[in-house]
Amino acid sequence: MSNAKVLPLLEPAVEPCCPPLTERPLTAAEAERTALMFKALGDPVRLRLFSAVASHEGGEACVCDISDVGVSQPTVSHHLKKLKEAGLLTSERRGTWVYYRVEPGVLAAMGQLLSPTAATA
Amino acid sequence: MSNAKVLPLLEPAVEPCCPPLTERPLTAAEAERTALMFKALGDPVRLRLFSAVASHEGGEACVCDISDVGVSQPTVSHHLKKLKEAGLLTSERRGTWVYYRVEPGVLAAMGQLLSPTAATA
DNA sequence: ATCGGATATCGATAGACGTCAACATAGACA
DNA sequence: TGTCTATGTTGACGTCTATCGATATCCGAT
């Protein structure tokens, strides 16, 4: 076993992917990686799905709770997969339903990217 | 001429567009609008250009200062236009050169979108 | 074992997007 | 005027992507 599900200490798994966009120009590799997250949120349907999960009580949502976004069921599934691949969501099957939740730290990481550099002339 | 029925110049997309993604599910209209900004940053080249402008001294940069991102000049111009259309950058010609700067408030607006709701169970 | 609901995958298609070369435009300067 | 540099625009091309219907898979219940 050993799944000691300890509470995250101060800094969870928020990898310091990249400095704030305002600190210095991103390198090609940094931009490549970071763009994946922005691109994942760059689709209206995905944005609604992500927001639905993120704002759902308990921090997680069953697909059935959020799939009313005006597209077909396969399309919903497709977009959830994309969000998962981008590292924004995780999923877990519990019985009949599959629950998605926001990957912890993701919001903080993206927020940091956008944080204005304090000492901007 | 005459058909001055041009698009209304893109509202300053900086407004209190939307609540944080974690507050409640975005509506279709909100998602549509918000996705435009994320999509604009969802390309590696655009992300590098934006970061280069945002981090440049004085808060602005000439195209000549930032166009070394590995793509042709027309492509750079194309991406800068996209960033402008998304409301993330503004441009101004001064003599020979064109200067781009980050639209004030944009970073704060996007940061707010990603701000975790304080009272998440 | 079988049925039915929930979700994922597959295959196809139309449209969006990134990229470039060629050309156009704007300003500086002689 | 004309030329040179800097930047934007156009048109074309190949690739990616969002979407759907059909189908498969998983799981609980009968």
PDB file of C-alpha atoms (C1' of nucleotides) in Angstrom:
ATOM      1  CA  MET A   1       0.000   0.000   0.000  1.00  0.00           C
ATOM      2  CA  SER A   2       1.753   3.124   1.099  1.00  0.00           C
ATOM      3  CA  ASN A   3      -0.791   5.392  -0.377  1.00  0.00           C
ATOM      4  CA  ALA A   4      -0.306   7.707   2.528  1.00  0.00           C
ATOM      5  CA  LYS A   5      -2.589  10.415   1.252  1.00  0.00           C
ATOM      6  CA  VAL A   6      -1.039  13.121   3.364  1.00  0.00           C
ATOM      7  CA  LEU A   7      -2.251  16.622   3.195  1.00  0.00           C
ATOM      8  CA  PRO A   8      -0.154  18.695   0.872  1.00  0.00           C
ATOM      9  CA  LEU A   9       2.257  20.833   2.762  1.00  0.00           C
ATOM     10  CA  LEU A  10       2.759  24.394   1.771  1.00  0.00           C
ATOM     11  CA  GLU A  11       3.969  23.908  -1.764  1.00  0.00           C
ATOM     12  CA  PRO A  12       2.065  21.084  -3.400  1.00  0.00           C
ATOM     13  CA  ALA A  13       3.032  19.525  -6.667  1.00  0.00           C
ATOM     14  CA  VAL A  14       2.906  22.847  -8.451  1.00  0.00           C
ATOM     15  CA  GLU A  15       5.948  22.430 -10.547  1.00  0.00           C
ATOM     16  CA  PRO A  16       7.698  25.679 -11.168  1.00  0.00           C
ATOM     17  CA  CYS A  17       7.065  25.294 -14.844  1.00  0.00           C
ATOM     18  CA  CYS A  18       7.917  28.777 -15.833  1.00  0.00           C
ATOM     19  CA  PRO A  19       8.488  32.235 -14.472  1.00  0.00           C
ATOM     20  CA  PRO A  20       5.797  34.860 -14.794  1.00  0.00           C
ATOM     21  CA  LEU A  21       5.330  35.965 -18.365  1.00  0.00           C
ATOM     22  CA  THR A  22       6.381  39.425 -17.305  1.00  0.00           C
ATOM     23  CA  GLU A  23       9.673  38.411 -15.759  1.00  0.00           C
ATOM     24  CA  ARG A  24      11.631  37.508 -18.859  1.00  0.00           C
ATOM     25  CA  PRO A  25      10.880  36.192 -22.339  1.00  0.00           C
ATOM     26  CA  LEU A  26       9.899  32.560 -22.240  1.00  0.00           C
ATOM     27  CA  THR A  27      12.212  30.151 -23.986  1.00  0.00           C
ATOM     28  CA  ALA A  28      10.901  28.023 -26.821  1.00  0.00           C
ATOM     29  CA  ALA A  29      10.656  24.980 -24.590  1.00  0.00           C
ATOM     30  CA  GLU A  30       8.906  26.852 -21.820  1.00  0.00           C
ATOM     31  CA  ALA A  31       6.459  28.366 -24.260  1.00  0.00           C
ATOM     32  CA  GLU A  32       5.788  24.992 -25.809  1.00  0.00           C
ATOM     33  CA  ARG A  33       4.879  23.514 -22.475  1.00  0.00           C
ATOM     34  CA  THR A  34       2.935  26.452 -21.154  1.00  0.00           C
ATOM     35  CA  ALA A  35       0.947  26.963 -24.325  1.00  0.00           C
ATOM     36  CA  LEU A  36      -0.562  23.524 -23.861  1.00  0.00           C
ATOM     37  CA  MET A  37      -2.413  24.673 -20.773  1.00  0.00           C
ATOM     38  CA  PHE A  38      -3.655  27.884 -22.313  1.00  0.00           C
ATOM     39  CA  LYS A  39      -4.686  26.070 -25.443  1.00  0.00           C
ATOM     40  CA  ALA A  40      -6.670  23.610 -23.379  1.00  0.00           C
ATOM     41  CA  LEU A  41      -8.660  26.496 -21.926  1.00  0.00           C
ATOM     42  CA  GLY A  42      -8.859  28.216 -25.278  1.00  0.00           C
ATOM     43  CA  ASP A  43     -12.008  26.427 -26.330  1.00  0.00           C
ATOM     44  CA  PRO A  44     -15.401  27.619 -25.070  1.00  0.00           C
ATOM     45  CA  VAL A  45     -16.701  24.131 -24.429  1.00  0.00           C
ATOM     46  CA  ARG A  46     -13.610  23.091 -22.527  1.00  0.00           C
ATOM     47  CA  LEU A  47     -13.655  26.299 -20.561  1.00  0.00           C
ATOM     48  CA  ARG A  48     -17.222  25.631 -19.479  1.00  0.00           C
ATOM     49  CA  LEU A  49     -16.427  22.055 -18.565  1.00  0.00           C
ATOM     50  CA  PHE A  50     -13.398  23.113 -16.577  1.00  0.00           C
ATOM     51  CA  SER A  51     -15.325  25.845 -14.815  1.00  0.00           C
ATOM     52  CA  ALA A  52     -18.144  23.440 -14.066  1.00  0.00           C
ATOM     53  CA  VAL A  53     -15.762  20.991 -12.443  1.00  0.00           C
ATOM     54  CA  ALA A  54     -13.793  23.670 -10.634  1.00  0.00           C
ATOM     55  CA  SER A  55     -16.882  25.267  -9.192  1.00  0.00           C
ATOM     56  CA  HIS A  56     -18.697  22.081  -8.342  1.00  0.00           C
ATOM     57  CA  GLU A  57     -19.272  21.281  -4.734  1.00  0.00           C
ATOM     58  CA  GLY A  58     -16.669  19.031  -3.258  1.00  0.00           C
ATOM     59  CA  GLY A  59     -14.220  20.023  -5.950  1.00  0.00           C
ATOM     60  CA  GLU A  60     -15.290  17.230  -8.222  1.00  0.00           C
ATOM     61  CA  ALA A  61     -18.070  16.522 -10.636  1.00  0.00           C
ATOM     62  CA  CYS A  62     -19.535  13.536 -12.391  1.00  0.00           C
ATOM     63  CA  VAL A  63     -19.654  13.812 -16.150  1.00  0.00           C
ATOM     64  CA  CYS A  64     -23.402  13.608 -15.905  1.00  0.00           C
ATOM     65  CA  ASP A  65     -23.367  16.778 -13.819  1.00  0.00           C
ATOM     66  CA  ILE A  66     -21.562  18.907 -16.341  1.00  0.00           C
ATOM     67  CA  SER A  67     -22.298  17.473 -19.764  1.00  0.00           C
ATOM     68  CA  ASP A  68     -25.019  19.958 -20.582  1.00  0.00           C
ATOM     69  CA  VAL A  69     -22.916  22.306 -22.653  1.00  0.00           C
ATOM     70  CA  GLY A  70     -24.677  22.054 -25.967  1.00  0.00           C
ATOM     71  CA  VAL A  71     -22.564  19.459 -27.706  1.00  0.00           C
ATOM     72  CA  SER A  72     -22.941  15.717 -28.116  1.00  0.00           C
ATOM     73  CA  GLN A  73     -21.793  13.230 -25.521  1.00  0.00           C
ATOM     74  CA  PRO A  74     -18.784  12.040 -27.549  1.00  0.00           C
ATOM     75  CA  THR A  75     -17.682  15.615 -27.898  1.00  0.00           C
ATOM     76  CA  VAL A  76     -17.913  16.175 -24.161  1.00  0.00           C
ATOM     77  CA  SER A  77     -15.839  13.074 -23.618  1.00  0.00           C
ATOM     78  CA  HIS A  78     -13.319  14.264 -26.161  1.00  0.00           C
ATOM     79  CA  HIS A  79     -12.894  17.615 -24.457  1.00  0.00           C
ATOM     80  CA  LEU A  80     -12.571  16.121 -21.009  1.00  0.00           C
ATOM     81  CA  LYS A  81      -9.825  13.915 -22.366  1.00  0.00           C
ATOM     82  CA  LYS A  82      -8.047  16.965 -23.738  1.00  0.00           C
ATOM     83  CA  LEU A  83      -8.266  18.693 -20.378  1.00  0.00           C
ATOM     84  CA  LYS A  84      -6.843  15.609 -18.759  1.00  0.00           C
ATOM     85  CA  GLU A  85      -4.004  15.391 -21.240  1.00  0.00           C
ATOM     86  CA  ALA A  86      -3.205  19.012 -20.561  1.00  0.00           C
ATOM     87  CA  GLY A  87      -2.834  18.192 -16.910  1.00  0.00           C
ATOM     88  CA  LEU A  88      -5.739  20.342 -15.831  1.00  0.00           C
ATOM     89  CA  LEU A  89      -8.120  17.627 -14.715  1.00  0.00           C
ATOM     90  CA  THR A  90      -7.918  14.160 -13.280  1.00  0.00           C
ATOM     91  CA  SER A  91     -10.559  11.490 -13.487  1.00  0.00           C
ATOM     92  CA  GLU A  92     -11.614   8.566 -11.413  1.00  0.00           C
ATOM     93  CA  ARG A  93     -14.276   5.982 -12.013  1.00  0.00           C
ATOM     94  CA  ARG A  94     -16.483   5.185  -9.069  1.00  0.00           C
ATOM     95  CA  GLY A  95     -19.080   2.630  -9.970  1.00  0.00           C
ATOM     96  CA  THR A  96     -21.227   3.736 -12.817  1.00  0.00           C
ATOM     97  CA  TRP A  97     -19.948   7.273 -12.953  1.00  0.00           C
ATOM     98  CA  VAL A  98     -16.665   8.953 -13.708  1.00  0.00           C
ATOM     99  CA  TYR A  99     -15.680  11.919 -11.602  1.00  0.00           C
ATOM    100  CA  TYR A 100     -13.397  14.710 -12.706  1.00  0.00           C
ATOM    101  CA  ARG A 101     -11.580  17.109 -10.449  1.00  0.00           C
ATOM    102  CA  VAL A 102      -9.180  19.977 -10.950  1.00  0.00           C
ATOM    103  CA  GLU A 103      -5.574  18.951 -10.650  1.00  0.00           C
ATOM    104  CA  PRO A 104      -4.399  20.622  -7.458  1.00  0.00           C
ATOM    105  CA  GLY A 105      -1.986  23.434  -8.003  1.00  0.00           C
ATOM    106  CA  VAL A 106      -2.956  24.074 -11.565  1.00  0.00           C
ATOM    107  CA  LEU A 107      -4.816  27.246 -10.806  1.00  0.00           C
ATOM    108  CA  ALA A 108      -1.981  28.571  -8.713  1.00  0.00           C
ATOM    109  CA  ALA A 109       0.545  27.708 -11.391  1.00  0.00           C
ATOM    110  CA  MET A 110      -1.341  29.479 -14.134  1.00  0.00           C
ATOM    111  CA  GLY A 111      -2.093  32.380 -11.846  1.00  0.00           C
ATOM    112  CA  GLN A 112       1.600  32.792 -11.162  1.00  0.00           C
ATOM    113  CA  LEU A 113       2.315  32.919 -14.863  1.00  0.00           C
ATOM    114  CA  LEU A 114       0.052  35.902 -15.112  1.00  0.00           C
ATOM    115  CA  SER A 115       1.185  37.640 -11.981  1.00  0.00           C
ATOM    116  CA  PRO A 116       2.488  41.077 -12.875  1.00  0.00           C
ATOM    117  CA  THR A 117       6.113  41.511 -11.981  1.00  0.00           C
ATOM    118  CA  ALA A 118       6.237  43.771  -8.988  1.00  0.00           C
ATOM    119  CA  ALA A 119       9.027  46.003 -10.144  1.00  0.00           C
ATOM    120  CA  THR A 120       7.856  46.829 -13.628  1.00  0.00           C
ATOM    121  CA  ALA A 121       9.191  50.230 -14.454  1.00  0.00           C
TER     122      ALA A 121
ATOM    123  CA  MET B   1     -16.479  53.450 -48.679  1.00  0.00           C
ATOM    124  CA  SER B   2     -19.758  54.244 -47.019  1.00  0.00           C
ATOM    125  CA  ASN B   3     -20.252  50.829 -45.567  1.00  0.00           C
ATOM    126  CA  ALA B   4     -18.691  51.893 -42.332  1.00  0.00           C
ATOM    127  CA  LYS B   5     -20.350  48.924 -40.707  1.00  0.00           C
ATOM    128  CA  VAL B   6     -17.089  47.762 -39.315  1.00  0.00           C
ATOM    129  CA  LEU B   7     -16.864  45.709 -36.211  1.00  0.00           C
ATOM    130  CA  PRO B   8     -16.973  47.810 -33.073  1.00  0.00           C
ATOM    131  CA  LEU B   9     -13.237  47.657 -32.568  1.00  0.00           C
ATOM    132  CA  LEU B  10     -13.279  44.862 -30.019  1.00  0.00           C
ATOM    133  CA  GLU B  11     -14.395  45.916 -26.619  1.00  0.00           C
ATOM    134  CA  PRO B  12     -11.565  46.304 -24.215  1.00  0.00           C
ATOM    135  CA  ALA B  13     -11.582  42.655 -23.304  1.00  0.00           C
ATOM    136  CA  VAL B  14     -10.193  43.548 -19.938  1.00  0.00           C
ATOM    137  CA  GLU B  15     -13.435  44.374 -18.195  1.00  0.00           C
ATOM    138  CA  PRO B  16     -14.724  42.384 -15.304  1.00  0.00           C
ATOM    139  CA  CYS B  17     -15.511  39.865 -17.959  1.00  0.00           C
ATOM    140  CA  CYS B  18     -16.271  36.936 -15.833  1.00  0.00           C
ATOM    141  CA  PRO B  19     -16.144  35.566 -12.344  1.00  0.00           C
ATOM    142  CA  PRO B  20     -13.367  33.227 -11.334  1.00  0.00           C
ATOM    143  CA  LEU B  21     -13.659  29.868 -13.028  1.00  0.00           C
ATOM    144  CA  THR B  22     -14.075  28.301  -9.633  1.00  0.00           C
ATOM    145  CA  GLU B  23     -16.974  30.443  -8.532  1.00  0.00           C
ATOM    146  CA  ARG B  24     -19.691  29.078 -10.770  1.00  0.00           C
ATOM    147  CA  PRO B  25     -19.939  27.445 -14.184  1.00  0.00           C
ATOM    148  CA  LEU B  26     -19.355  29.948 -16.920  1.00  0.00           C
ATOM    149  CA  THR B  27     -22.249  30.626 -19.238  1.00  0.00           C
ATOM    150  CA  ALA B  28     -21.884  29.963 -22.929  1.00  0.00           C
ATOM    151  CA  ALA B  29     -21.424  33.656 -23.670  1.00  0.00           C
ATOM    152  CA  GLU B  30     -18.874  34.131 -20.923  1.00  0.00           C
ATOM    153  CA  ALA B  31     -16.939  31.093 -22.044  1.00  0.00           C
ATOM    154  CA  GLU B  32     -16.993  32.282 -25.624  1.00  0.00           C
ATOM    155  CA  ARG B  33     -15.486  35.590 -24.675  1.00  0.00           C
ATOM    156  CA  THR B  34     -12.986  34.281 -22.185  1.00  0.00           C
ATOM    157  CA  ALA B  35     -11.782  31.483 -24.412  1.00  0.00           C
ATOM    158  CA  LEU B  36     -10.557  34.064 -26.907  1.00  0.00           C
ATOM    159  CA  MET B  37      -7.910  35.276 -24.480  1.00  0.00           C
ATOM    160  CA  PHE B  38      -6.754  31.810 -23.524  1.00  0.00           C
ATOM    161  CA  LYS B  39      -6.699  30.749 -27.130  1.00  0.00           C
ATOM    162  CA  ALA B  40      -4.550  33.729 -27.987  1.00  0.00           C
ATOM    163  CA  LEU B  41      -1.968  32.531 -25.476  1.00  0.00           C
ATOM    164  CA  GLY B  42      -2.399  28.933 -26.531  1.00  0.00           C
ATOM    165  CA  ASP B  43       0.225  29.111 -29.233  1.00  0.00           C
ATOM    166  CA  PRO B  44       3.921  28.837 -28.347  1.00  0.00           C
ATOM    167  CA  VAL B  45       4.979  31.586 -30.700  1.00  0.00           C
ATOM    168  CA  ARG B  46       2.320  33.978 -29.456  1.00  0.00           C
ATOM    169  CA  LEU B  47       3.172  33.132 -25.883  1.00  0.00           C
ATOM    170  CA  ARG B  48       6.803  33.982 -26.489  1.00  0.00           C
ATOM    171  CA  LEU B  49       5.889  37.212 -28.232  1.00  0.00           C
ATOM    172  CA  PHE B  50       3.558  38.199 -25.436  1.00  0.00           C
ATOM    173  CA  SER B  51       6.110  37.341 -22.792  1.00  0.00           C
ATOM    174  CA  ALA B  52       8.770  39.262 -24.669  1.00  0.00           C
ATOM    175  CA  VAL B  53       6.609  42.358 -24.771  1.00  0.00           C
ATOM    176  CA  ALA B  54       5.416  41.982 -21.199  1.00  0.00           C
ATOM    177  CA  SER B  55       8.908  41.571 -19.856  1.00  0.00           C
ATOM    178  CA  HIS B  56      10.570  44.194 -21.999  1.00  0.00           C
ATOM    179  CA  GLU B  57      11.903  47.243 -20.308  1.00  0.00           C
ATOM    180  CA  GLY B  58       9.508  50.128 -20.302  1.00  0.00           C
ATOM    181  CA  GLY B  59       6.595  47.795 -20.795  1.00  0.00           C
ATOM    182  CA  GLU B  60       6.801  48.015 -24.533  1.00  0.00           C
ATOM    183  CA  ALA B  61       8.837  46.514 -27.310  1.00  0.00           C
ATOM    184  CA  CYS B  62       9.503  47.189 -30.933  1.00  0.00           C
ATOM    185  CA  VAL B  63       8.770  44.311 -33.277  1.00  0.00           C
ATOM    186  CA  CYS B  64      12.440  44.261 -34.135  1.00  0.00           C
ATOM    187  CA  ASP B  65      13.222  43.531 -30.503  1.00  0.00           C
ATOM    188  CA  ILE B  66      11.085  40.451 -30.225  1.00  0.00           C
ATOM    189  CA  SER B  67      10.844  38.938 -33.691  1.00  0.00           C
ATOM    190  CA  ASP B  68      13.508  36.339 -33.113  1.00  0.00           C
ATOM    191  CA  VAL B  69      11.211  33.454 -32.310  1.00  0.00           C
ATOM    192  CA  GLY B  70      12.081  31.095 -35.095  1.00  0.00           C
ATOM    193  CA  VAL B  71       9.376  31.905 -37.599  1.00  0.00           C
ATOM    194  CA  SER B  72       9.271  34.185 -40.605  1.00  0.00           C
ATOM    195  CA  GLN B  73       8.507  37.885 -40.355  1.00  0.00           C
ATOM    196  CA  PRO B  74       5.017  37.584 -41.839  1.00  0.00           C
ATOM    197  CA  THR B  75       4.228  34.935 -39.272  1.00  0.00           C
ATOM    198  CA  VAL B  76       5.386  37.188 -36.461  1.00  0.00           C
ATOM    199  CA  SER B  77       3.201  39.947 -37.799  1.00  0.00           C
ATOM    200  CA  HIS B  78       0.284  37.563 -38.054  1.00  0.00           C
ATOM    201  CA  HIS B  79       0.622  36.470 -34.438  1.00  0.00           C
ATOM    202  CA  LEU B  80       0.985  40.000 -33.149  1.00  0.00           C
ATOM    203  CA  LYS B  81      -2.229  40.850 -34.945  1.00  0.00           C
ATOM    204  CA  LYS B  82      -3.949  37.946 -33.268  1.00  0.00           C
ATOM    205  CA  LEU B  83      -2.761  39.104 -29.865  1.00  0.00           C
ATOM    206  CA  LYS B  84      -4.060  42.554 -30.648  1.00  0.00           C
ATOM    207  CA  GLU B  85      -7.424  41.238 -31.765  1.00  0.00           C
ATOM    208  CA  ALA B  86      -7.670  39.273 -28.552  1.00  0.00           C
ATOM    209  CA  GLY B  87      -7.233  42.490 -26.617  1.00  0.00           C
ATOM    210  CA  LEU B  88      -3.946  41.446 -25.082  1.00  0.00           C
ATOM    211  CA  LEU B  89      -1.660  43.875 -26.844  1.00  0.00           C
ATOM    212  CA  THR B  90      -1.854  47.340 -28.302  1.00  0.00           C
ATOM    213  CA  SER B  91       0.387  48.777 -30.954  1.00  0.00           C
ATOM    214  CA  GLU B  92       1.602  52.188 -31.924  1.00  0.00           C
ATOM    215  CA  ARG B  93       3.787  53.283 -34.784  1.00  0.00           C
ATOM    216  CA  ARG B  94       6.541  55.727 -33.919  1.00  0.00           C
ATOM    217  CA  GLY B  95       8.590  56.613 -36.914  1.00  0.00           C
ATOM    218  CA  THR B  96      10.095  53.609 -38.531  1.00  0.00           C
ATOM    219  CA  TRP B  97       9.172  51.141 -35.844  1.00  0.00           C
ATOM    220  CA  VAL B  98       5.981  49.772 -34.375  1.00  0.00           C
ATOM    221  CA  TYR B  99       5.813  49.300 -30.641  1.00  0.00           C
ATOM    222  CA  TYR B 100       3.650  46.802 -28.837  1.00  0.00           C
ATOM    223  CA  ARG B 101       2.652  46.918 -25.206  1.00  0.00           C
ATOM    224  CA  VAL B 102       0.508  44.824 -22.921  1.00  0.00           C
ATOM    225  CA  GLU B 103      -3.013  46.111 -22.595  1.00  0.00           C
ATOM    226  CA  PRO B 104      -3.235  47.328 -19.005  1.00  0.00           C
ATOM    227  CA  GLY B 105      -5.439  45.213 -16.830  1.00  0.00           C
ATOM    228  CA  VAL B 106      -5.237  42.130 -18.945  1.00  0.00           C
ATOM    229  CA  LEU B 107      -2.943  40.281 -16.623  1.00  0.00           C
ATOM    230  CA  ALA B 108      -5.070  41.140 -13.636  1.00  0.00           C
ATOM    231  CA  ALA B 109      -8.232  40.096 -15.421  1.00  0.00           C
ATOM    232  CA  MET B 110      -6.873  36.725 -16.423  1.00  0.00           C
ATOM    233  CA  GLY B 111      -5.320  36.263 -13.024  1.00  0.00           C
ATOM    234  CA  GLN B 112      -8.677  36.812 -11.409  1.00  0.00           C
ATOM    235  CA  LEU B 113     -10.228  34.174 -13.586  1.00  0.00           C
ATOM    236  CA  LEU B 114      -7.787  31.685 -12.170  1.00  0.00           C
ATOM    237  CA  SER B 115      -7.961  32.820  -8.595  1.00  0.00           C
ATOM    238  CA  PRO B 116      -9.088  29.926  -6.440  1.00  0.00           C
ATOM    239  CA  THR B 117     -12.313  30.619  -4.641  1.00  0.00           C
ATOM    240  CA  ALA B 118     -11.443  31.157  -1.030  1.00  0.00           C
ATOM    241  CA  ALA B 119     -14.133  29.012   0.490  1.00  0.00           C
ATOM    242  CA  THR B 120     -13.759  25.848  -1.489  1.00  0.00           C
ATOM    243  CA  ALA B 121     -14.918  23.044   0.717  1.00  0.00           C
TER     244      ALA B 121
ATOM    245  C1'  DA C   1     -26.144 -14.237 -18.404  1.00  0.00           C
ATOM    246  C1'  DT C   2     -28.411 -10.433 -19.842  1.00  0.00           C
ATOM    247  C1'  DC C   3     -30.073  -5.773 -19.995  1.00  0.00           C
ATOM    248  C1'  DG C   4     -29.583  -0.892 -19.703  1.00  0.00           C
ATOM    249  C1'  DG C   5     -27.378   3.397 -18.481  1.00  0.00           C
ATOM    250  C1'  DA C   6     -22.896   5.961 -18.411  1.00  0.00           C
ATOM    251  C1'  DT C   7     -18.734   6.954 -20.614  1.00  0.00           C
ATOM    252  C1'  DA C   8     -15.039   6.234 -24.002  1.00  0.00           C
ATOM    253  C1'  DT C   9     -13.300   5.269 -28.646  1.00  0.00           C
ATOM    254  C1'  DC C  10     -13.492   5.120 -33.725  1.00  0.00           C
ATOM    255  C1'  DG C  11     -13.991   6.961 -38.397  1.00  0.00           C
ATOM    256  C1'  DA C  12     -15.300  10.627 -41.206  1.00  0.00           C
ATOM    257  C1'  DT C  13     -15.752  15.441 -42.402  1.00  0.00           C
ATOM    258  C1'  DA C  14     -15.806  20.399 -42.471  1.00  0.00           C
ATOM    259  C1'  DG C  15     -13.634  24.260 -40.926  1.00  0.00           C
ATOM    260  C1'  DA C  16      -9.968  26.687 -38.389  1.00  0.00           C
ATOM    261  C1'  DC C  17      -5.118  27.563 -37.957  1.00  0.00           C
ATOM    262  C1'  DG C  18       0.048  28.153 -38.592  1.00  0.00           C
ATOM    263  C1'  DT C  19       3.245  28.926 -41.938  1.00  0.00           C
ATOM    264  C1'  DC C  20       5.526  30.792 -45.882  1.00  0.00           C
ATOM    265  C1'  DA C  21       6.733  33.482 -50.247  1.00  0.00           C
ATOM    266  C1'  DA C  22       5.321  37.315 -52.706  1.00  0.00           C
ATOM    267  C1'  DC C  23       3.690  41.675 -52.593  1.00  0.00           C
ATOM    268  C1'  DA C  24       2.107  46.083 -50.495  1.00  0.00           C
ATOM    269  C1'  DT C  25       2.595  50.024 -47.475  1.00  0.00           C
ATOM    270  C1'  DA C  26       4.783  53.405 -44.463  1.00  0.00           C
ATOM    271  C1'  DG C  27       8.440  56.275 -42.991  1.00  0.00           C
ATOM    272  C1'  DA C  28      13.449  57.991 -43.174  1.00  0.00           C
ATOM    273  C1'  DC C  29      16.773  59.936 -45.864  1.00  0.00           C
ATOM    274  C1'  DA C  30      19.477  61.366 -49.796  1.00  0.00           C
TER     275       DA C  30
ATOM    276  C1'  DT D   1      12.034  61.966 -56.793  1.00  0.00           C
ATOM    277  C1'  DG D   2      13.840  57.394 -55.556  1.00  0.00           C
ATOM    278  C1'  DT D   3      15.737  53.860 -52.506  1.00  0.00           C
ATOM    279  C1'  DC D   4      16.220  51.388 -48.283  1.00  0.00           C
ATOM    280  C1'  DT D   5      14.432  49.390 -44.008  1.00  0.00           C
ATOM    281  C1'  DA D   6      10.543  47.961 -41.118  1.00  0.00           C
ATOM    282  C1'  DT D   7       6.150  46.093 -40.849  1.00  0.00           C
ATOM    283  C1'  DG D   8       1.604  44.563 -42.572  1.00  0.00           C
ATOM    284  C1'  DT D   9      -1.355  41.998 -46.029  1.00  0.00           C
ATOM    285  C1'  DT D  10      -2.548  38.487 -49.378  1.00  0.00           C
ATOM    286  C1'  DG D  11      -3.071  33.909 -51.199  1.00  0.00           C
ATOM    287  C1'  DA D  12      -2.008  29.249 -50.979  1.00  0.00           C
ATOM    288  C1'  DC D  13      -0.996  24.967 -48.730  1.00  0.00           C
ATOM    289  C1'  DG D  14      -0.784  21.364 -45.303  1.00  0.00           C
ATOM    290  C1'  DT D  15      -2.014  20.180 -40.723  1.00  0.00           C
ATOM    291  C1'  DC D  16      -4.677  20.279 -36.678  1.00  0.00           C
ATOM    292  C1'  DT D  17      -9.190  20.196 -34.447  1.00  0.00           C
ATOM    293  C1'  DA D  18     -14.100  20.265 -33.173  1.00  0.00           C
ATOM    294  C1'  DT D  19     -17.903  17.820 -34.153  1.00  0.00           C
ATOM    295  C1'  DC D  20     -20.926  14.030 -35.011  1.00  0.00           C
ATOM    296  C1'  DG D  21     -22.996   9.111 -35.537  1.00  0.00           C
ATOM    297  C1'  DA D  22     -21.937   4.531 -34.743  1.00  0.00           C
ATOM    298  C1'  DT D  23     -19.974   1.452 -31.832  1.00  0.00           C
ATOM    299  C1'  DA D  24     -17.416  -0.403 -27.902  1.00  0.00           C
ATOM    300  C1'  DT D  25     -16.590  -0.828 -22.949  1.00  0.00           C
ATOM    301  C1'  DC D  26     -17.564  -0.653 -18.128  1.00  0.00           C
ATOM    302  C1'  DC D  27     -20.586  -1.523 -14.342  1.00  0.00           C
ATOM    303  C1'  DG D  28     -24.758  -2.211 -11.562  1.00  0.00           C
ATOM    304  C1'  DA D  29     -29.113  -4.414 -11.473  1.00  0.00           C
ATOM    305  C1'  DT D  30     -32.283  -7.902 -12.781  1.00  0.00           C
TER     306       DT D  30
END
